[in-house]
XYZ file of C-alpha atoms in Angstrom:
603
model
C -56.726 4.605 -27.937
C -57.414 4.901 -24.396
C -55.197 4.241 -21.525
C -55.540 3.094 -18.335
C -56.130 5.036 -14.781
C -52.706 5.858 -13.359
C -54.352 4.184 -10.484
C -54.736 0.895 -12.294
C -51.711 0.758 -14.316
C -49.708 -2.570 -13.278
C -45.435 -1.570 -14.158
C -44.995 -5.275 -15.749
C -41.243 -4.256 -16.523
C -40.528 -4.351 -12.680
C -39.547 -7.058 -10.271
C -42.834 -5.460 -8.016
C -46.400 -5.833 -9.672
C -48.202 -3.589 -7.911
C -51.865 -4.474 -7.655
C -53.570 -0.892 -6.965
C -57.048 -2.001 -6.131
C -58.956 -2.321 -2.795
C -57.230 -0.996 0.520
C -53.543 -0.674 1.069
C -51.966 -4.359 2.302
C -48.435 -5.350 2.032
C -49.424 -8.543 0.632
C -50.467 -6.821 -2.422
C -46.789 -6.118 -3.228
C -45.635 -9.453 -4.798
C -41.938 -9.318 -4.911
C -39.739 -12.520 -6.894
C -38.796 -15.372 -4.496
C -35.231 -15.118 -6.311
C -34.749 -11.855 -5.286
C -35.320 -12.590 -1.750
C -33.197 -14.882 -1.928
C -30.530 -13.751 -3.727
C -30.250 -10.744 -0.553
C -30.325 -13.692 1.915
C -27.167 -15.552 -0.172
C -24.678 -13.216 1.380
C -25.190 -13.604 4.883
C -26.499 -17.314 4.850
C -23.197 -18.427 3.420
C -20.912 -16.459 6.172
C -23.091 -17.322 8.919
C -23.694 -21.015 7.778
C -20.058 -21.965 7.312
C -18.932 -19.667 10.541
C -21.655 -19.989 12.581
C -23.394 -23.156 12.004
C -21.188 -25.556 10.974
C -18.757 -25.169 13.940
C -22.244 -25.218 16.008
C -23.269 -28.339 14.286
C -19.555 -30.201 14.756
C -19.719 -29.183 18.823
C -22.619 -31.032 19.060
C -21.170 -33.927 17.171
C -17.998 -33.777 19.196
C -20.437 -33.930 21.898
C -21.247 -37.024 20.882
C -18.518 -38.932 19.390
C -15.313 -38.140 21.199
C -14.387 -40.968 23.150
C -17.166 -42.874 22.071
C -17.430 -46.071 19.522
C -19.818 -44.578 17.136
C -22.518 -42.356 19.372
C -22.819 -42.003 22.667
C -23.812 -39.943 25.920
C -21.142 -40.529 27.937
C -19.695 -36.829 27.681
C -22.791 -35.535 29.133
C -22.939 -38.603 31.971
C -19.123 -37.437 32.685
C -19.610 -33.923 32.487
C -22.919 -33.799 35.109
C -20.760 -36.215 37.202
C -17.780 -33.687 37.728
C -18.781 -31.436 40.706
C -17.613 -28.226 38.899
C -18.794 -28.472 35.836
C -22.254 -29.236 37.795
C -22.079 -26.227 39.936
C -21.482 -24.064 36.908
C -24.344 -25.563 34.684
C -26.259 -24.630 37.332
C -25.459 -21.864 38.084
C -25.920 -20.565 34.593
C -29.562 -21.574 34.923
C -29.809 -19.419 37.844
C -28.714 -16.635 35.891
C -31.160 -17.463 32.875
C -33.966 -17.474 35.540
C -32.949 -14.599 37.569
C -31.621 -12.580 35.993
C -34.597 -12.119 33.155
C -37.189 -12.137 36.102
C -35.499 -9.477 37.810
C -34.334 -6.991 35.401
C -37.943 -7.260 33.736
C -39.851 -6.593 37.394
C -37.421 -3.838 38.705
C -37.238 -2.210 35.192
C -41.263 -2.279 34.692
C -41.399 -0.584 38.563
C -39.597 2.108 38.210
C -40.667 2.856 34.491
C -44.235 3.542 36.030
C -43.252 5.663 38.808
C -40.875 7.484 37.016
C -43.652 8.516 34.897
C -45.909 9.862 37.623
C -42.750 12.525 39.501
C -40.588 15.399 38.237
C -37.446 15.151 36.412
C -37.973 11.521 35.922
C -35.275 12.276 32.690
C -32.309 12.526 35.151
C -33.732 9.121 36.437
C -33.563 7.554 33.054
C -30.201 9.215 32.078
C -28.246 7.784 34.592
C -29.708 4.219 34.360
C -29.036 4.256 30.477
C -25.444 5.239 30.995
C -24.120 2.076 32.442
C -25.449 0.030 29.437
C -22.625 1.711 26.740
C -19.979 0.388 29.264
C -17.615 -1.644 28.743
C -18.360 -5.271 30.631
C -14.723 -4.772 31.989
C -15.561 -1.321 33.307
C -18.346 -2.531 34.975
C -15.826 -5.115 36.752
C -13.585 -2.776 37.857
C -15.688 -0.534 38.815
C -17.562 -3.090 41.389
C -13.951 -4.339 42.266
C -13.725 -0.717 43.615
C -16.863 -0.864 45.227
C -16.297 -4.562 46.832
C -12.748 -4.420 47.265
C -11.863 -6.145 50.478
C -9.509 -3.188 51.841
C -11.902 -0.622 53.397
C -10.107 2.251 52.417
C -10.835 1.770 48.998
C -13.725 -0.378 49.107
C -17.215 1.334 49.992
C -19.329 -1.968 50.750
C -16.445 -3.234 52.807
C -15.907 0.037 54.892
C -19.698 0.040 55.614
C -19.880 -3.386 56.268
C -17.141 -3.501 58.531
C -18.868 -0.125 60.808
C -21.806 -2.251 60.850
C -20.989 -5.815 61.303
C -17.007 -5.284 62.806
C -14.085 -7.327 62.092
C -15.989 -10.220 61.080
C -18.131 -8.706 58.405
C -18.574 -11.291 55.194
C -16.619 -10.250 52.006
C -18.573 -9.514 49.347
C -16.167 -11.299 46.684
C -15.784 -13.931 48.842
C -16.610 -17.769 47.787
C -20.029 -16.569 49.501
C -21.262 -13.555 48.154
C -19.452 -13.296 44.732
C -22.745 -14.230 42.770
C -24.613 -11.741 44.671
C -21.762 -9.434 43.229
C -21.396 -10.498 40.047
C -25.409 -10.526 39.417
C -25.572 -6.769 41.130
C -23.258 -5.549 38.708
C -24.633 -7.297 35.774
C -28.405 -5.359 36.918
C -26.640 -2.605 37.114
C -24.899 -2.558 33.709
C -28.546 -3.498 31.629
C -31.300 -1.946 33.989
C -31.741 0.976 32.082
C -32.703 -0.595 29.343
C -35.760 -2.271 30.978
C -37.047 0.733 32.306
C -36.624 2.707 28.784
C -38.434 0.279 27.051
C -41.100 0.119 29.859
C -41.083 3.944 29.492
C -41.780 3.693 25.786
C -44.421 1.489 25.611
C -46.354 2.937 28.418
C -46.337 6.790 27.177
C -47.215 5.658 23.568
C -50.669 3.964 24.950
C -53.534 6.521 24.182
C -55.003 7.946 26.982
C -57.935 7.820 25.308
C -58.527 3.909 25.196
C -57.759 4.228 29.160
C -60.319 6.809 29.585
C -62.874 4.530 27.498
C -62.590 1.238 28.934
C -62.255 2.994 32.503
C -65.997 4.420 31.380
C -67.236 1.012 30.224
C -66.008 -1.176 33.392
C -65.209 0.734 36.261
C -62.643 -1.211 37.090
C -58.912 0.402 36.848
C -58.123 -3.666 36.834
C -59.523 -3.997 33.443
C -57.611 -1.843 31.564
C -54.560 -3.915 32.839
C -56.390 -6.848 31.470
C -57.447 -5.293 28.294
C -54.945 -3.067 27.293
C -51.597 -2.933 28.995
C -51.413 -6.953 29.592
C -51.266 -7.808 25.935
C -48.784 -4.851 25.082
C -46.552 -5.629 28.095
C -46.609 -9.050 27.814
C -44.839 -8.316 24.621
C -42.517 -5.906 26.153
C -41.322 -8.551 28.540
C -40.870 -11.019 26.036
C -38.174 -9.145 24.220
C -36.475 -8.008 27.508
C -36.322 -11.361 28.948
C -34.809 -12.887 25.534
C -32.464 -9.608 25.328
C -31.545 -10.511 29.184
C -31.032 -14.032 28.309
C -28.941 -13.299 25.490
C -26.786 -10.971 27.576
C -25.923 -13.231 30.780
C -23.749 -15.310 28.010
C -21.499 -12.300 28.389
C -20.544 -13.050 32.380
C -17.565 -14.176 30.841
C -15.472 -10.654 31.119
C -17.330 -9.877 34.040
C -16.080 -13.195 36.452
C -12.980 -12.894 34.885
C -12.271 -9.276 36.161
C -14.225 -8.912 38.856
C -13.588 -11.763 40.893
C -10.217 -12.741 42.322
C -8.652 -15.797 41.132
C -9.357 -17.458 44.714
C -13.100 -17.279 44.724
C -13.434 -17.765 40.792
C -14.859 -21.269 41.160
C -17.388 -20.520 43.724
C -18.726 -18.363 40.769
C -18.047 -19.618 38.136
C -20.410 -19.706 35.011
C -20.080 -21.986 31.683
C -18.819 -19.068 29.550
C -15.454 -18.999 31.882
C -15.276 -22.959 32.104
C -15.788 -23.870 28.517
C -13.438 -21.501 27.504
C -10.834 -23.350 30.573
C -11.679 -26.847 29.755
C -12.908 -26.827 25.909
C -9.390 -28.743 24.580
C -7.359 -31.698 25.705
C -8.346 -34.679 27.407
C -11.456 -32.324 28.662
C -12.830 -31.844 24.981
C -15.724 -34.312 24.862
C -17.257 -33.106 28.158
C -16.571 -29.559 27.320
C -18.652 -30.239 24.099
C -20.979 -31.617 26.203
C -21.892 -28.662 28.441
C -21.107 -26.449 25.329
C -24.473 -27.994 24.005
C -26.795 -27.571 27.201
C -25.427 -24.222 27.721
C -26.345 -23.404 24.438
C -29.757 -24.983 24.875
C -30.354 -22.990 27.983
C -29.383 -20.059 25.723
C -31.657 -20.590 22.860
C -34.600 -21.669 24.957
C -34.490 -18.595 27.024
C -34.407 -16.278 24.009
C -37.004 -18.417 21.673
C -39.706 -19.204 24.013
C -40.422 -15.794 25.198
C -40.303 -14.503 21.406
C -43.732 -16.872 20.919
C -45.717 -13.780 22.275
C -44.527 -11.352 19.182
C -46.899 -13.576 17.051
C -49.657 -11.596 17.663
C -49.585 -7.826 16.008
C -50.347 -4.737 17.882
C -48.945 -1.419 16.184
C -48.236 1.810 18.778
C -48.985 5.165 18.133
C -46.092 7.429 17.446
C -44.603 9.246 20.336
C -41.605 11.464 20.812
C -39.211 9.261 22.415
C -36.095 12.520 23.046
C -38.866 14.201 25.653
C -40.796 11.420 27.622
C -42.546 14.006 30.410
C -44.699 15.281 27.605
C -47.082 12.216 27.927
C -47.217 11.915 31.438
C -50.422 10.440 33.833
C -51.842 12.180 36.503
C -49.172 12.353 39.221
C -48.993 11.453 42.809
C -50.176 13.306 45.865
C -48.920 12.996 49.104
C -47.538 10.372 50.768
C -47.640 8.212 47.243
C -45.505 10.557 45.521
C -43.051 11.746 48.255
C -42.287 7.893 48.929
C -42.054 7.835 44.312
C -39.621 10.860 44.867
C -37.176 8.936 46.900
C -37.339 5.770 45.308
C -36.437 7.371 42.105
C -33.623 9.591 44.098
C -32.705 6.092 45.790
C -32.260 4.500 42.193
C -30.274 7.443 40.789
C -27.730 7.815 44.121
C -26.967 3.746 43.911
C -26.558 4.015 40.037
C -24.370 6.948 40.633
C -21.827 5.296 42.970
C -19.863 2.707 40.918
C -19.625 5.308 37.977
C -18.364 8.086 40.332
C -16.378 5.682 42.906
C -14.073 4.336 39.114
C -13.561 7.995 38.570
C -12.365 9.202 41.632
C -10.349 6.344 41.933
C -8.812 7.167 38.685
C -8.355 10.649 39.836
C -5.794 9.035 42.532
C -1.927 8.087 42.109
C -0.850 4.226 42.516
C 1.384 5.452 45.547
C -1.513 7.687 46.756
C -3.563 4.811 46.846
C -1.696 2.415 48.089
C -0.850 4.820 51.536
C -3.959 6.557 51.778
C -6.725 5.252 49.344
C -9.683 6.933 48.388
C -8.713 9.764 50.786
C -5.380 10.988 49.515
C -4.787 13.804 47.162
C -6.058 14.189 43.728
C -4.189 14.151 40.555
C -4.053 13.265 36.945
C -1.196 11.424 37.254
C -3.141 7.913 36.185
C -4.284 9.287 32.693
C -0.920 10.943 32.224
C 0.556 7.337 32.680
C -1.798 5.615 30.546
C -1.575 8.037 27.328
C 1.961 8.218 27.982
C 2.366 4.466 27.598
C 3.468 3.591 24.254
C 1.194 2.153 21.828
C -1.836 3.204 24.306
C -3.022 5.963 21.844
C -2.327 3.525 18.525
C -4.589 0.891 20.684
C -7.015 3.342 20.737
C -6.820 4.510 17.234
C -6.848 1.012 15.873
C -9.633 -0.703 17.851
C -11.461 2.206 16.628
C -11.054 1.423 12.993
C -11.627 -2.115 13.480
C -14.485 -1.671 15.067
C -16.025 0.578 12.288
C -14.641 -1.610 9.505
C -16.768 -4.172 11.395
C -19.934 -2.530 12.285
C -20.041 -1.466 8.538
C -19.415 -4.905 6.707
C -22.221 -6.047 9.872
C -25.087 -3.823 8.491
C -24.007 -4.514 4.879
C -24.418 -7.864 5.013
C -27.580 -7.714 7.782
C -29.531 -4.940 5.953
C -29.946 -7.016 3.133
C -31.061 -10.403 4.613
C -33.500 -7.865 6.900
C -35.384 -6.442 4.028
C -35.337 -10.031 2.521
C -37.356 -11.526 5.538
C -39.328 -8.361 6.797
C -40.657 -6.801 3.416
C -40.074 -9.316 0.361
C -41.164 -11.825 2.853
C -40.019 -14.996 0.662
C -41.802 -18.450 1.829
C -39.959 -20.425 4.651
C -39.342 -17.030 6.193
C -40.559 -18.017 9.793
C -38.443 -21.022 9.532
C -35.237 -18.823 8.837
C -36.146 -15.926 11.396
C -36.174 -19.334 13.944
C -33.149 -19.672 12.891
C -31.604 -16.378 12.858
C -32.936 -15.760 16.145
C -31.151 -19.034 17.576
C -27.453 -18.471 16.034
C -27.380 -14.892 17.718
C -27.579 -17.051 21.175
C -24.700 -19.198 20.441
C -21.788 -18.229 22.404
C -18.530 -17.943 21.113
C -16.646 -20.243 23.848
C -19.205 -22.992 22.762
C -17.749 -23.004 19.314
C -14.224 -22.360 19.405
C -12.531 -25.511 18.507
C -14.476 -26.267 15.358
C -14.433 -22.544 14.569
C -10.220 -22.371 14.512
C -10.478 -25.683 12.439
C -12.727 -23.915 9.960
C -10.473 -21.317 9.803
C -7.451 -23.347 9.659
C -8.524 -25.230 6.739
C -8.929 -21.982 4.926
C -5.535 -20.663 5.983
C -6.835 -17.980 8.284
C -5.640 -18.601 11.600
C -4.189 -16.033 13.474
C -4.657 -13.092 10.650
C -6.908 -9.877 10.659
C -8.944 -11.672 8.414
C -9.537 -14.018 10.504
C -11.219 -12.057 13.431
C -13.007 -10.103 10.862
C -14.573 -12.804 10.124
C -15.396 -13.834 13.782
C -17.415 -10.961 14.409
C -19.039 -11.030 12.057
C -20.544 -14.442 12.130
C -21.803 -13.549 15.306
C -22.506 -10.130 14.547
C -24.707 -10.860 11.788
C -27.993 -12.857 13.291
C -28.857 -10.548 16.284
C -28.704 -7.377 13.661
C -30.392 -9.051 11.281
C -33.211 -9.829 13.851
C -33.303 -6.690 15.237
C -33.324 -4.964 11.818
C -36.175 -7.155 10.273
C -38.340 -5.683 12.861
C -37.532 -2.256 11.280
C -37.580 -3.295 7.590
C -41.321 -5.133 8.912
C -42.866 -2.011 9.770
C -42.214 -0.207 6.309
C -45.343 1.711 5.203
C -47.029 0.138 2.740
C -48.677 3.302 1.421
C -45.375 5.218 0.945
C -43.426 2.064 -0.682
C -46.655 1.789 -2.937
C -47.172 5.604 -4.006
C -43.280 5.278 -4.450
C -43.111 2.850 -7.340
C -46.706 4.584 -8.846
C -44.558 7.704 -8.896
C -41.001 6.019 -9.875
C -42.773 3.529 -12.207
C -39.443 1.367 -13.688
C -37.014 3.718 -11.570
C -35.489 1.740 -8.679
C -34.346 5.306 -7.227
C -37.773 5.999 -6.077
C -38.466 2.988 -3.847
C -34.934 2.496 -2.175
C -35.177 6.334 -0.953
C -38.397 5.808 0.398
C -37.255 2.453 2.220
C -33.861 4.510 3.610
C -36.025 7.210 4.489
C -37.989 4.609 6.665
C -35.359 2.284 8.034
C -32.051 4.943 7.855
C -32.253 6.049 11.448
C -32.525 1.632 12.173
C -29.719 1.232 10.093
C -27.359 3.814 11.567
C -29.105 2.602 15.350
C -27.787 -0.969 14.426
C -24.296 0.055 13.363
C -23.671 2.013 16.413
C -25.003 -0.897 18.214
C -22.350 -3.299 16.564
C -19.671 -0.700 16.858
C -19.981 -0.306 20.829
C -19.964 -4.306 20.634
C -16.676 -4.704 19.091
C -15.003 -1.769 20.884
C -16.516 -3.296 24.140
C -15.594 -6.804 23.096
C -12.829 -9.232 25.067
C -13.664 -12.805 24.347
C -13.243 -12.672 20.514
C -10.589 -11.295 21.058
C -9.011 -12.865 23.399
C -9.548 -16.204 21.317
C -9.260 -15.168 17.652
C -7.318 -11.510 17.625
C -3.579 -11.933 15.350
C -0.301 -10.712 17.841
C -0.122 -7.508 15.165
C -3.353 -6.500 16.511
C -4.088 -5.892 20.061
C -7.471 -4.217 20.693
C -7.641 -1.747 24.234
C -9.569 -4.497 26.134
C -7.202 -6.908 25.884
C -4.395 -4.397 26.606
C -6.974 -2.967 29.721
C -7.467 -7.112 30.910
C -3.869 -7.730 30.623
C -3.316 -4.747 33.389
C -5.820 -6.268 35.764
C -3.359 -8.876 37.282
C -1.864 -5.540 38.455
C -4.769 -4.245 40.158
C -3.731 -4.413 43.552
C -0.027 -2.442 43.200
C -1.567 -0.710 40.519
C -5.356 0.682 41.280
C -5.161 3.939 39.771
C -3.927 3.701 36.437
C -6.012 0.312 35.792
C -9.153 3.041 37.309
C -7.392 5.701 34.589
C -7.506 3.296 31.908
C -11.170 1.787 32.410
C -12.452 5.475 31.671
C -10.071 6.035 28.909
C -11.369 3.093 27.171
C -14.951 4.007 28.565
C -16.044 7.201 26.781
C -15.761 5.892 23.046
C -18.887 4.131 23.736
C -20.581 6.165 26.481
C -20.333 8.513 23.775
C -21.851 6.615 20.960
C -24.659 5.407 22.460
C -25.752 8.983 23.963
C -25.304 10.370 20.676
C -27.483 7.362 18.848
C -29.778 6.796 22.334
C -32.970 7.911 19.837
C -32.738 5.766 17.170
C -31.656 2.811 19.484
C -34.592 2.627 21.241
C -36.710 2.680 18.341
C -34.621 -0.158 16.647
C -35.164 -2.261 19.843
C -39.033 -1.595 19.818
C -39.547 -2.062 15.923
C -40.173 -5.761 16.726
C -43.073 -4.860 19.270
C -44.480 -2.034 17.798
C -45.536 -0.923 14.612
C -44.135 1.603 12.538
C -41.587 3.993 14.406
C -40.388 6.077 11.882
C -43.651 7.646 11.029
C -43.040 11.489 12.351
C -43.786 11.970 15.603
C -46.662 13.536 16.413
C -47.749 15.334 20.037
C -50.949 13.850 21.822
């Protein structure tokens, strides 16, 4: 009796049939629809009760309190009120802006950081503010805007320049300007290291070529760099979009009380005006803001439709791949730009820790120029319960990044390799929950919770994060689980044949480094986080940014150990995300590029 070719033998006894013949596709791997499904069950049915039912009964609310039966009158009373106008606004402003300019500024310096020396110091120091805290990005531009000029820099300046009557930058004047510069500064970096990695993966080769065929250095921005970047700035402008939602704990820390409404966003006055006799219009504005939200993100995603796959490159040492760089007056003028960019990044950072390095008295006589002392972190460690804050945000925020991925990973490999039908219609819709905004869904979200006896536990804001945990790692992770290798899942289960061993190392071998990327990523989210959990976190548990807002109404009597406490509650994260800055930036680009966990190879 003869037997088949290895290469032709068909494992019937699996849930893959493996067709072996012609080139290597993915489509040629023919997993059950059940068993996509079945991985998407776990995370459809915490999102979907969490997540979109409390989304769906906002925009009901929005339409049926105070109203016979249906009605707009919510939205005609909530575009009538003169505050909630000027914030609706101005949250388009940011949704515009801020997208345009982080994507512009980022793509600038990525390309002239690539043509001078040291450019890694550049990109080091722009990264860093990312990990932070949003709070310690508010106090930190408190510092640096504060209206007294001995402590605040701008001011001081300002006030040699201008005199007496120079304008206050968080003033009812300036305090967008200030809120927006420190909301730049927080998320620049990761503009320009995306920027970065796209540009020193594109082969020199295919520059040198169509250079050769056209002449024209224009064409290879039309041929080549235009249809790679235009993806690039897609997924920055949706990331930045997605990010200005979380203004919240920046207005509320970094502006004083008096010129709050002259800034003020949705996030703060939803959260301010989404119960009582305010409900319906609250619901109201709760729907456009989350329209604004979901349009920003969606529309730019269009562009990922079409497939380009990168070359590998090492991403830990990015002057290996560098251009041809400047000469004269071109590069001394890239020099200081990038020396510019590092020295302003630089201040805020070093301005919170010097304050920090100052007593509350000291400050309070002499400011920034009195003696130095350790007297601020002695206070704050010395508090009691500070270090058990510490210890148990840290756990919680673990215990949450872990059940994140668990449930993520899953629905990921559902929708990026088993590929079930309807999957476009469901990555839609994962990609619009991770815009909705927690404030916009608070109300319906305690009654959900209520009716299953969970208000005010643990369990509770477990569950809280990770509704909205969920959809933005499964999106970012289905870019990972996407770009598996065909070839090395197929030659696994030829090698395996009915052993399920053989397949799931070779897809952890892939996507492991993604996994552990998006963990990290969930982990500095909840450590970072203060809207949850200022709306959903039990008395029993009080996680270090509440405890760190709470000592902001003393900021003024109390500069130094608020300055002592921001870094405390600072290096967790700074820390995390240096260690885990690698495989971050590959999970980020697995949605525009190819496959990034092929070894990386040196051009």
């Amino acid at each position: 009796m003869t037997t088949a070719p290895p290469s032709r033998m068909r494992p019937v006894d699996r849930l893959l049939v493996l067709d072996d013949a012609g080139p290597v596709r993915r489509d040629r791997v023919r997993p059950e629809t059940r068993r996509a499904y079945l991985y998407l069950a776990p995370a459809t049915l915490v999102v979907g009760g969490l997540l979109v039912w409390p989304a769906i009964r906002t925009v009901v609310d929005s339409l049926t309190i105070g109203c016979r039966g249906v009605c707009l009158a919510n939205f005609t009373d909530a575009w009538s009120d003169p505050l909630a106008r000027r914030a609706l606004l101005r949250t388009l402003a940011w949704a515009v802006a801020l997208p345009v300019v982080l994507t512009a500024v980022g793509y600038l310096l990525a390309v002239v950081s690539r043509r001078v020396r040291r450019a890694g110091v550049l990109t080091v120091v722009l990264v860093a503010p990312m990990a932070l805290p949003m709070l310690a990005t508010a106090v930190s531009f408190r510092l640096l805007y504060d209206p007294d000029p001995s402590r605040g820099l701008v001011t001081a300046l300002l006030g040699r320049l201008v005199g007496s009557h120079a304008p206050q930058a968080l003033g009812p004047g300036l305090v967008t300007f200030a809120m927006m510069s420190a909301f730049v500064w927080a998320y620049l970096g990761l503009s320009v290291v995306v920027f970065r990695r796209v540009l020193d993966a594109i082969p020199s080769q295919q520059v040198s070529m169509i250079m050769a065929e056209t002449g024209r250095r224009r064409e290879v921005y039309r041929w080549l760099y235009w249809p790679i970047l235009r993806r690039v700035a897609a997924l920055l402008v949706g990331l930045a979009g997605l990010f200005s939602a979380r203004s919240f704990d920046l207005l509320l820390a970094l502006v004083p009380g008096s010129s709050q409404p002259a800034g003020e966003v949705l996030a703060l006055h939803v959260w301010r005006y989404g119960a009582g006799p305010t409900a319906g219009p609250a619901a109201a504005l709760s729907v456009l803001w989350f329209a604004v939200l979901a349009l920003t993100v969606v529309l730019p995603l269009i562009s990922f439709r079409a497939q380009w796959r990168m070359p590998p490159v090492d991403v830990t040492v990015w002057d290996r791949h560098l251009p041809a760089r400047y000469s004269g007056l071109r590069h001394r003028l890239a020099q200081a730009l990038c020396v510019a960019a590092i020295v302003l990044w630089l201040i805020p950072a070093l301005l919170l820790v010097f304050a920090s390095l100052h007593a509350d008295a000291t400050l309070a006589s002499d400011g920034l120029s009195g003696a130095l002392s350790l007297a601020s972190f002695a206070e704050v460690l010395g508090a009691g319960g500070m270090l058990g804050n510490y210890l148990g945000t840290g756990l919680f925020a673990l215990l949450v990044a872990v059940l994140v991925v668990a449930f993520a990973g899953p629905a990921a490999y559902a929708l990026g390799w088993l590929r079930p039908p309807g999957r476009g219609t469901v990555l839609t819709i994962v990609v619009v929950c991770a815009t909705v905004p927690v404030q916009a869904i608070t109300i319906p979200l305690v009654q959900t919770l209520g009716a299953a006896r969970l208000s005010g536990t643990g369990q509770a804001f477990v569950l809280a994060h990770l509704a909205l945990g969920i959809p933005l790692t499964t999106a970012l992770l289905y870019g990972a689980f996407g770009s598996l290798s065909p070839e090395q899942m197929r030659q696994a289960v030829i090698h395996h044949g009915a052993d399920q061993a053989g397949p799931a190392r070779a897809t952890l071998t892939q996507v492991g480094p993604n996994l552990f990327a998006a963990g990290v990523l969930q982990f500095v989210q909840v450590w970072n986080d203060v809207a949850v959990g200022l709306l959903f976190a039990p008395p029993q548990l009080s996680p270090i940014g509440l405890s760190l807002l709470g000592q902001l109404r003393y900021y003024t009597t109390g500069t130094g150990h608020v300055a002592g406490a921001t870094v405390l509650f600072s290096v967790v994260p700074l820390v995390a995300v240096m260690v885990a800055r690698k495989q971050l930036v590959r999970l980020l680009m697995a949605g525009v590029s190819g496959n990034w966990q092929a070894k990386p190879t040196k051009r």
